[in-house]
């Protein structure tokens, strides 16, 4: 159909979509009847008539839906197999893991898949995905729901769904039917649940060998909530139609808490507490009596599990100290599950022990059993050693099976131990994050990644996202790659400190490794800034620190951390928010895991692309292990954010990386990484004017962080996303022609190939409320003209819009890649160039470098 202002637009009435890549034009006629595939006359006759139509791609261009052909993928698998052989030969005990992120494919508009961290659908999908992955990766494992991250401004902490298992293949938890879902369910009978909790608690005490008399009932402070309810403003009835059940504001949560007590007729009994501590000298569990002034023990007001709200200040000022384990010897073999079960059976048959009041201080660590959200939750206390923790978990399963009830495990995680495996699913703003356990070889890596993507897709989770204008991006949550070893002492970065220097130096020398796989938000204020972004002086300090590695005779694990810890940081000194983060390598405090995290990787939309990403990192590490990369840093200066944000120069630099790898026996080809190039730098449009070919392609643009502003949550800093950048590339070019953008000459740079040149165009695409230079106008649409200097006339050109040319405002995000492509196509028009009033394009005064900044137009 012809739309005024938009031109001819292809429509698919059957599917309700704009015509895109998946629609193939077969005929162009004035009347639909003239395009019938079969027409003519026939008489009744004995004849057979058949019709066959076959559609084939005449060109297999790189795309994320099918990134690789079968021969290319076979080559990738062969490189991975050869890499495993080389790592084994060189004794490189390396492991690799990641943090893939997904979004819902069916509710892209929902705030929980755009800005919010928590949501009902996110928890339900997370639990289902966890169950599927658990059955694939770790049968016989245990599921625990723990408290996740809690950032300022969030009324509740985020949750974390964790799966633990024993690496010796012994079952950690046998009966799968004893686990209950942590999702909210209707509380049918609270009194019955409390009685079940008490009966279950008695069985737990008996299994642990302690008297049930140590069980302490916990109560909610009803008078506090009555007082608090009177301080809250009026709100909507939860039974009303316009009530928002997804409201997580402070006031709403407080009101819900009060109403939950009213619905229970102020039955304040909440949970059962069991003081619990393991005596490593006697190898037995101990408990203690709690003394408190009030008749009852009231929980601290709040919405967290009862285990986090224990009123220890009402019990004692001092408590019995916990054990401090300092044994640095190699971990011994754990007891088999059969041996643990026999110990439990023997212990539960004995008379439980009562620990009367003595000179010893009361025990602080507490096991809490709480009926909540329609399930019985068991809050695990912190345990110092893995063996007692395994004993406690087996005891809980033993008691749960005897009581015939399902439970939800929550509370503190087990102690960090290399004999225990772990993967977890957590919420992040707009995404669901999967923290996969590390892989020790390429075959394992490929299998895990494939299973994860397949299970996520089957649940309606997607690894890709579309912006409102149709641009294709990752989920926005990143896909950080973590490299280390299966145990900290085997970490290649601790065994060979020069490996970290090689990695950081090579990344600094090749900006393509930072920008080819990155997300949209890059630069010094992003979540993964390069070493040299915003801090040129740090290169001097880094060169000095690198030179000291050669003087180290015996590698000390703490020294490699101290040498680079204060250099691999962001502008604020945050060691986590750096492109190459070592805050989990060997920090002064915290977990010393021997890990290096590469945070500059965006979430790829296809599992094969994710595998290739990780294979590239492993290949580079193997190369550096065999031949260290010892080069002084390069001071890129302004060239870093000028030249290397343009697709052409990013790809040229990355081809140097591929040549390096090929020289060292890793036969990567360009075909393996072309899907990344097309994904990060999609083509906006192409046109040809006589012998001149013109292509517009997306480029990268760092976003500036603005000054502080006051908000409802305090002080905030906005990000200025008004600026955009694109690359214009010409072929068949000569001195005869000039290229203009909005009437100004574009400073094209030769690529080294005859007749080919490129340039960047930086322009203001939007005019938000808070932005740099608010008085400057928006520069769109961008109108490009090819000017013939011999005849002093324009040959033609094209136009590029940042939104629909007809002024159409989209209400929703694209539902799939076809709609997204149609929106991108509609923003490029291969006509409508300007006449330039018969005069040559003007020149901008500030045109140094590789990019033309339209903000300097006077």
Coordinates of C-alpha atoms in Angstrom, one line a residue, residues 97-104 112-114 116-119 121-131 133 137 144 146 148-149 151 158-163 413 422-437 452-453 456 459 461-463 475-482 527 576 584 597-599 601-603:
X97 CA 31.8 -20.1 33.6
X98 CA 29.4 -17.4 32.8
X99 CA 26.4 -15.3 33.9
X100 CA 23.9 -15.6 31.0
X101 CA 20.7 -13.4 31.3
X102 CA 17.3 -13.9 29.8
X103 CA 14.0 -12.0 29.5
X104 CA 10.4 -13.1 28.9
X112 CA 10.0 -6.7 35.7
X113 CA 11.5 -7.4 32.2
X114 CA 12.7 -3.8 31.7
X116 CA 12.4 -3.9 38.1
X117 CA 14.5 -6.6 39.7
X118 CA 11.8 -8.7 41.2
X119 CA 8.4 -9.9 40.0
X121 CA 6.5 -14.1 36.8
X122 CA 10.2 -13.9 37.2
X123 CA 10.2 -16.0 40.3
X124 CA 7.9 -18.6 38.7
X125 CA 10.0 -18.9 35.6
X126 CA 13.2 -19.0 37.6
X127 CA 11.9 -21.9 39.7
X128 CA 10.8 -23.8 36.6
X129 CA 14.1 -23.2 34.8
X130 CA 16.0 -24.2 38.0
X131 CA 14.2 -27.5 38.2
X133 CA 18.6 -27.5 34.7
X137 CA 23.1 -31.0 35.4
X144 CA 17.9 -23.6 48.7
X146 CA 18.6 -17.5 50.0
X148 CA 20.2 -12.1 47.2
X149 CA 21.5 -8.6 46.7
X151 CA 20.5 -2.2 46.8
X158 CA 16.2 -9.9 46.0
X159 CA 15.9 -13.7 46.1
X160 CA 18.5 -16.3 45.0
X161 CA 17.6 -19.8 43.9
X162 CA 20.6 -22.0 44.6
X163 CA 21.4 -25.6 43.7
X413 CA 24.4 -20.9 52.3
X422 CA 26.8 -24.8 42.9
X423 CA 24.8 -22.9 40.3
X424 CA 22.1 -20.3 41.0
X425 CA 19.4 -18.2 39.4
X426 CA 18.9 -14.6 40.6
X427 CA 16.9 -11.6 39.4
X428 CA 18.5 -8.5 38.1
X429 CA 16.8 -5.3 36.8
X430 CA 14.9 -6.4 33.7
X431 CA 16.5 -9.9 33.4
X432 CA 16.8 -13.3 34.9
X433 CA 20.4 -14.2 35.6
X434 CA 21.8 -17.7 35.5
X435 CA 25.1 -18.2 37.3
X436 CA 26.3 -21.4 35.7
X437 CA 28.9 -23.6 37.4
X452 CA 20.7 -23.8 29.0
X453 CA 19.5 -22.0 25.9
X456 CA 15.2 -21.3 28.5
X459 CA 10.0 -21.9 28.8
X461 CA 12.6 -17.0 27.8
X462 CA 14.6 -15.2 25.2
X463 CA 18.2 -14.2 24.9
X475 CA 19.0 -8.8 27.1
X476 CA 20.8 -5.9 28.7
X477 CA 22.0 -7.9 31.6
X478 CA 25.4 -8.9 30.1
X479 CA 27.1 -12.3 29.8
X480 CA 30.1 -12.0 32.0
X481 CA 32.7 -14.7 31.5
X482 CA 34.6 -16.0 34.6
X527 CA 29.8 -1.1 34.1
X576 CA 34.1 -5.1 40.5
X584 CA 37.5 -12.6 43.3
X597 CA 35.9 -11.9 35.4
X598 CA 35.6 -10.5 31.9
X599 CA 32.6 -8.1 32.2
X601 CA 30.6 -9.3 27.0
X602 CA 27.0 -8.7 25.9
X603 CA 24.5 -11.6 26.0

